[in-house]
Amino acid sequence: MALVVICGQPCSGKSTAAKCLAEALNESECKQTVRIIDETSFHLDRNQSYANMPSEKNLRGVLRSEVDRSVSKDNIIIVDSLNSIKGYRYELWCLARAAGIRYCVLYCDVGESHYRKWNEERREKGEAAYNDVIFEDLVRRFEKPDRRNRWDSPLFELWAHNDGVERSSIAIVDVVSYLTKKADSKSRDVKILQPTIATQNTRFSEVNSLYEMDRATQEVINAIVEAQSQSIGGPLASISIGQGLPNIDISRSVGLPELRRLRRTFIKLTGQTSLSGRPPPSNSNSAKRMFVDYLNRELGTIA
């Protein structure tokens, strides 16, 4: 029934806040399942995940996909990550709107000297910490939430260095109240996002794209297997999969297990549709063209 986005500078108490919020919700009258989605859920190392832009975009894509799969009217999802880019917070807000659920942002606002000190203390204790280069880069690029933006509203601010981070912290109590308050005509401060035609069409389009890609790539695999069975060990010619589409050029026999592995990898790479790039192909021919190009690259020959 809700999506809570926790954001803040690195080492500002976000994970502690997420844990306290989840515990407070479980102790309340909330009947929904509470789940935290974070980097550690996927065994992602923080320094490797933020080492460069491709890695960071991949991290956001993994988290966004998991949120997209998890949001519903039967649970409360807490996204525990930097969530430092306003465009990414907008994407998460769109997911909440498409699901027709409540949404809010919990901002861990900590003084610069404190989050720098906390990162250094973690390093000295041998705990997970950011290296200096990555830490400075993340601090510099952080985009502070603004309650005037719909994707940053309602905004709850937690001052960890002053109030500490506990289940009884004012900001956490306020979030619990907002998420559990009954929404009716008298509670105007509780906003449940309503899906629009645009968001519903987008969700349908993404599902349709994945279906087309799955079907088209399987047809390409079938064409390769059929061509190899007809060659009976002889040299393989260029394999045609249809008019207007590139040929598949392979100089050796490729087993079905390897073809399946390449197909899975291609679908995984193409399906990452966060800030990192374009959506999956929306029709069969586009999917086949992309997959054939990928196979020709991976198998060592460009058509």
Coordinates of C-alpha atoms in Angstrom, one line a residue:
M1 CA 0.0 0.0 0.0
A2 CA 3.0 2.3 0.1
L3 CA 6.5 3.1 -1.2
V4 CA 9.0 4.8 1.1
V5 CA 12.1 6.2 -0.5
I6 CA 15.0 6.9 1.9
C7 CA 17.6 9.3 0.7
G8 CA 20.7 11.1 2.1
Q9 CA 24.4 11.5 1.8
P10 CA 26.6 8.4 2.2
C11 CA 26.9 7.2 5.8
S12 CA 24.0 9.5 7.0
G13 CA 22.1 6.7 8.9
K14 CA 19.8 5.6 6.1
S15 CA 20.0 1.9 6.7
T16 CA 19.5 2.4 10.5
A17 CA 16.5 4.6 9.7
A18 CA 15.1 1.9 7.3
K19 CA 15.4 -0.8 10.0
C20 CA 13.8 1.4 12.7
L21 CA 11.0 2.4 10.4
A22 CA 10.3 -1.3 9.5
E23 CA 10.3 -2.3 13.1
A24 CA 8.0 0.6 14.0
L25 CA 5.6 -0.3 11.3
N26 CA 5.5 -4.0 12.4
E27 CA 4.7 -2.8 15.9
S28 CA 1.9 -0.6 14.8
E29 CA -1.6 -1.6 13.7
C30 CA -0.3 -2.0 10.1
K31 CA -1.4 -5.3 8.6
Q32 CA 0.7 -5.0 5.5
T33 CA 4.0 -6.9 4.9
V34 CA 6.9 -4.5 5.3
R35 CA 10.0 -5.1 3.2
I36 CA 13.3 -3.3 2.8
I37 CA 15.0 -3.3 -0.6
D38 CA 18.7 -2.3 -0.6
E39 CA 22.1 -3.1 -2.1
T40 CA 22.9 -5.8 0.5
S41 CA 19.8 -7.7 -0.5
F42 CA 21.6 -8.4 -3.8
H43 CA 25.1 -8.8 -2.3
L44 CA 26.3 -5.6 -4.1
D45 CA 29.5 -4.0 -2.9
R46 CA 29.1 -0.3 -2.4
N47 CA 32.5 0.7 -3.8
Q48 CA 32.1 -1.5 -6.9
S49 CA 28.5 -0.4 -7.4
Y50 CA 29.5 3.3 -7.5
A51 CA 32.9 2.9 -9.1
N52 CA 31.8 4.3 -12.5
M53 CA 28.6 5.4 -14.2
P54 CA 27.8 2.1 -15.9
S55 CA 28.0 0.3 -12.6
E56 CA 25.9 2.9 -10.8
K57 CA 23.3 2.8 -13.5
N58 CA 23.2 -1.0 -13.3
L59 CA 22.7 -0.7 -9.5
R60 CA 19.8 1.7 -10.0
G61 CA 18.3 -0.6 -12.6
V62 CA 18.5 -3.7 -10.3
L63 CA 16.8 -1.8 -7.4
R64 CA 14.2 -0.2 -9.6
S65 CA 13.3 -3.5 -11.2
E66 CA 12.9 -5.1 -7.8
V67 CA 10.7 -2.2 -6.6
D68 CA 8.6 -2.5 -9.8
R69 CA 8.0 -6.2 -9.1
S70 CA 7.3 -5.7 -5.4
V71 CA 5.0 -2.7 -5.1
S72 CA 1.4 -3.5 -4.5
K73 CA -1.6 -2.6 -2.3
D74 CA -0.7 -5.5 0.0
N75 CA 2.7 -4.4 1.3
I76 CA 4.9 -1.5 2.2
I77 CA 8.3 -1.2 0.4
I78 CA 11.2 0.7 1.9
V79 CA 13.9 1.6 -0.6
D80 CA 17.1 2.0 1.4
S81 CA 19.8 3.5 -0.9
L82 CA 21.4 6.8 -1.7
N83 CA 18.5 7.7 -4.0
S84 CA 20.5 10.9 -4.6
I85 CA 19.4 11.7 -8.1
K86 CA 16.1 13.5 -8.4
G87 CA 15.4 11.9 -11.8
Y88 CA 15.7 8.5 -10.2
R89 CA 13.4 9.5 -7.3
Y90 CA 10.9 10.6 -10.0
E91 CA 11.1 7.1 -11.6
L92 CA 10.3 5.5 -8.2
W93 CA 7.4 8.0 -7.8
C94 CA 6.1 6.9 -11.2
L95 CA 6.1 3.3 -10.0
A96 CA 4.1 4.2 -7.0
R97 CA 1.6 6.2 -9.1
A98 CA 1.2 3.3 -11.5
A99 CA 0.5 1.0 -8.6
G100 CA -2.0 3.4 -7.0
I101 CA -0.4 3.5 -3.6
R102 CA 0.9 6.0 -1.0
Y103 CA 4.4 7.5 -1.4
C104 CA 6.7 9.5 0.7
V105 CA 10.4 10.4 1.1
L106 CA 12.4 10.1 4.3
Y107 CA 15.5 12.3 4.1
C108 CA 18.4 11.6 6.5
D109 CA 19.8 15.1 6.9
V110 CA 23.2 15.0 8.6
G111 CA 25.9 17.6 8.9
E112 CA 28.9 17.2 6.6
S113 CA 31.3 16.7 9.5
H114 CA 29.1 13.9 10.9
Y115 CA 28.7 11.7 7.7
R116 CA 32.4 12.1 7.0
K117 CA 33.3 11.0 10.5
W118 CA 30.9 8.1 10.4
N119 CA 32.4 6.8 7.1
E120 CA 35.9 7.0 8.6
E121 CA 34.8 5.2 11.8
R122 CA 33.4 2.4 9.7
R123 CA 36.6 2.0 7.9
E124 CA 38.6 1.9 11.1
K125 CA 36.3 -0.8 12.4
G126 CA 36.7 -2.8 9.3
E127 CA 33.0 -2.4 8.4
A128 CA 31.7 -1.5 4.9
A129 CA 32.8 2.0 4.0
Y130 CA 33.3 4.1 0.9
N131 CA 36.8 4.8 -0.4
D132 CA 37.7 8.5 -0.5
V133 CA 37.4 9.0 -4.2
I134 CA 33.9 7.5 -4.4
F135 CA 32.8 9.2 -1.2
E136 CA 33.7 12.6 -2.5
D137 CA 32.1 12.0 -5.8
L138 CA 28.8 10.9 -4.2
V139 CA 28.8 13.9 -1.8
R140 CA 29.3 16.3 -4.7
R141 CA 26.5 14.8 -6.9
F142 CA 23.9 14.5 -4.2
E143 CA 20.6 16.3 -5.1
K144 CA 18.8 17.3 -2.0
P145 CA 15.1 16.6 -2.0
D146 CA 12.7 19.5 -2.3
R147 CA 9.1 19.2 -1.0
R148 CA 7.9 21.4 -3.8
N149 CA 8.6 18.5 -6.2
R150 CA 5.8 16.0 -6.3
W151 CA 8.3 13.1 -6.3
D152 CA 9.8 14.5 -3.1
S153 CA 6.5 15.0 -1.3
P154 CA 5.4 14.4 1.3
L155 CA 9.0 14.8 2.7
F156 CA 10.0 13.8 6.2
E157 CA 13.3 15.0 7.5
L158 CA 15.4 13.0 10.1
W159 CA 18.3 14.8 11.8
A160 CA 20.2 11.8 13.0
H161 CA 23.1 13.8 14.5
N162 CA 20.7 15.7 16.7
D163 CA 17.8 13.4 17.5
G164 CA 19.5 10.0 16.9
V165 CA 17.9 7.3 14.8
E166 CA 15.3 5.3 16.8
R167 CA 11.8 4.0 16.4
S168 CA 10.7 6.9 18.6
S169 CA 12.4 9.6 16.4
I170 CA 9.9 12.3 15.4
A171 CA 10.4 11.8 11.7
I172 CA 9.9 8.0 11.9
V173 CA 6.8 8.4 14.1
D174 CA 5.4 10.8 11.5
V175 CA 6.1 8.4 8.6
V176 CA 4.4 5.6 10.5
S177 CA 1.4 7.9 11.1
Y178 CA 1.2 8.9 7.5
L179 CA 1.4 5.3 6.2
T180 CA -1.1 3.9 8.6
K181 CA -3.7 6.7 8.8
K182 CA -7.0 5.8 7.2
A183 CA -7.5 7.7 3.9
D184 CA -11.0 9.2 3.7
S185 CA -12.6 12.6 3.0
K186 CA -11.5 13.9 6.4
S187 CA -7.8 13.1 6.0
R188 CA -6.7 15.5 3.3
D189 CA -3.0 15.2 4.3
V190 CA -2.9 11.6 3.2
K191 CA -2.4 11.2 -0.6
I192 CA -2.9 8.0 -2.5
L193 CA -1.4 8.3 -6.0
Q194 CA -3.7 7.6 -8.8
P195 CA -2.5 5.8 -11.9
T196 CA -3.0 7.7 -15.2
I197 CA -3.6 6.4 -18.7
A198 CA 0.0 7.2 -19.5
T199 CA 1.4 5.1 -16.7
Q200 CA -0.9 2.3 -17.3
N201 CA 0.0 2.3 -21.1
T202 CA 3.7 2.4 -20.2
R203 CA 3.4 -0.6 -18.0
F204 CA 1.5 -2.5 -20.6
S205 CA 4.0 -1.5 -23.2
E206 CA 6.9 -2.8 -21.1
V207 CA 5.2 -6.1 -20.6
N208 CA 4.4 -6.4 -24.3
S209 CA 8.1 -5.5 -25.2
L210 CA 9.4 -8.3 -22.9
Y211 CA 7.0 -10.8 -24.5
E212 CA 8.0 -9.8 -28.0
M213 CA 11.7 -10.1 -27.1
D214 CA 11.3 -13.5 -25.5
R215 CA 9.4 -14.9 -28.5
A216 CA 11.7 -13.3 -31.1
T217 CA 14.9 -14.5 -29.5
Q218 CA 13.6 -18.0 -29.2
E219 CA 12.7 -18.0 -32.9
V220 CA 16.3 -17.0 -33.7
I221 CA 17.6 -19.8 -31.6
N222 CA 15.3 -22.3 -33.3
A223 CA 16.6 -21.1 -36.7
I224 CA 20.2 -21.6 -35.8
V225 CA 19.5 -25.1 -34.4
E226 CA 17.5 -26.0 -37.5
A227 CA 20.3 -24.8 -39.8
Q228 CA 23.0 -26.7 -37.9
S229 CA 21.0 -29.9 -38.0
Q230 CA 20.6 -29.6 -41.8
S231 CA 24.4 -29.0 -42.3
I232 CA 25.2 -32.4 -40.8
G233 CA 28.7 -31.4 -39.7
G234 CA 29.5 -29.5 -42.8
P235 CA 30.5 -25.8 -43.1
L236 CA 27.7 -23.4 -42.1
A237 CA 26.5 -20.8 -44.5
S238 CA 25.0 -17.5 -43.5
I239 CA 21.7 -18.2 -41.8
S240 CA 18.8 -16.1 -42.9
I241 CA 15.9 -15.4 -40.4
G242 CA 13.8 -13.2 -42.6
Q243 CA 13.6 -10.4 -45.2
G244 CA 15.1 -7.2 -44.1
L245 CA 16.9 -8.7 -41.2
P246 CA 20.7 -9.3 -40.9
N247 CA 22.0 -12.8 -41.4
I248 CA 23.6 -14.9 -38.6
D249 CA 27.2 -15.7 -39.6
I250 CA 28.9 -18.3 -37.4
S251 CA 32.0 -20.2 -38.4
R252 CA 31.6 -23.1 -36.0
S253 CA 28.9 -25.3 -34.6
V254 CA 27.3 -23.7 -31.5
G255 CA 25.6 -26.0 -29.0
L256 CA 22.1 -25.4 -27.6
P257 CA 23.4 -24.8 -24.0
E258 CA 25.7 -22.0 -25.3
L259 CA 22.9 -20.5 -27.3
R260 CA 20.6 -20.5 -24.3
R261 CA 23.2 -18.8 -22.2
L262 CA 23.7 -16.1 -24.8
R263 CA 20.0 -15.6 -25.0
R264 CA 19.6 -15.2 -21.2
T265 CA 22.4 -12.7 -21.1
F266 CA 21.0 -10.7 -24.0
I267 CA 17.5 -10.6 -22.4
K268 CA 19.0 -9.5 -19.0
L269 CA 21.1 -6.8 -20.6
T270 CA 18.3 -5.5 -22.8
G271 CA 15.8 -5.6 -19.9
Q272 CA 17.7 -3.1 -17.8
T273 CA 15.6 0.0 -18.5
S274 CA 16.5 2.4 -15.7
L275 CA 18.2 5.8 -16.4
S276 CA 20.8 3.8 -18.2
G277 CA 19.2 3.6 -21.6
R278 CA 16.4 2.8 -24.0
P279 CA 13.5 0.4 -23.4
P280 CA 13.3 -3.1 -24.8
P281 CA 12.3 -3.4 -28.5
S282 CA 8.6 -3.2 -29.0
N283 CA 8.2 -5.5 -32.0
S284 CA 9.5 -8.9 -33.2
N285 CA 11.7 -7.6 -36.0
S286 CA 13.5 -5.1 -33.8
A287 CA 14.2 -7.7 -31.2
K288 CA 15.5 -10.2 -33.8
R289 CA 17.8 -7.5 -35.3
M290 CA 19.2 -6.6 -31.9
F291 CA 19.7 -10.3 -31.0
V292 CA 21.4 -11.2 -34.2
D293 CA 23.8 -8.3 -33.9
Y294 CA 24.6 -9.4 -30.4
L295 CA 25.2 -13.0 -31.5
N296 CA 27.4 -12.0 -34.3
R297 CA 29.5 -9.9 -31.9
E298 CA 29.7 -12.5 -29.2
L299 CA 30.5 -15.3 -31.7
G300 CA 33.3 -13.3 -33.3
T301 CA 31.9 -12.4 -36.7
I302 CA 30.0 -9.3 -37.6
A303 CA 27.4 -9.7 -40.4

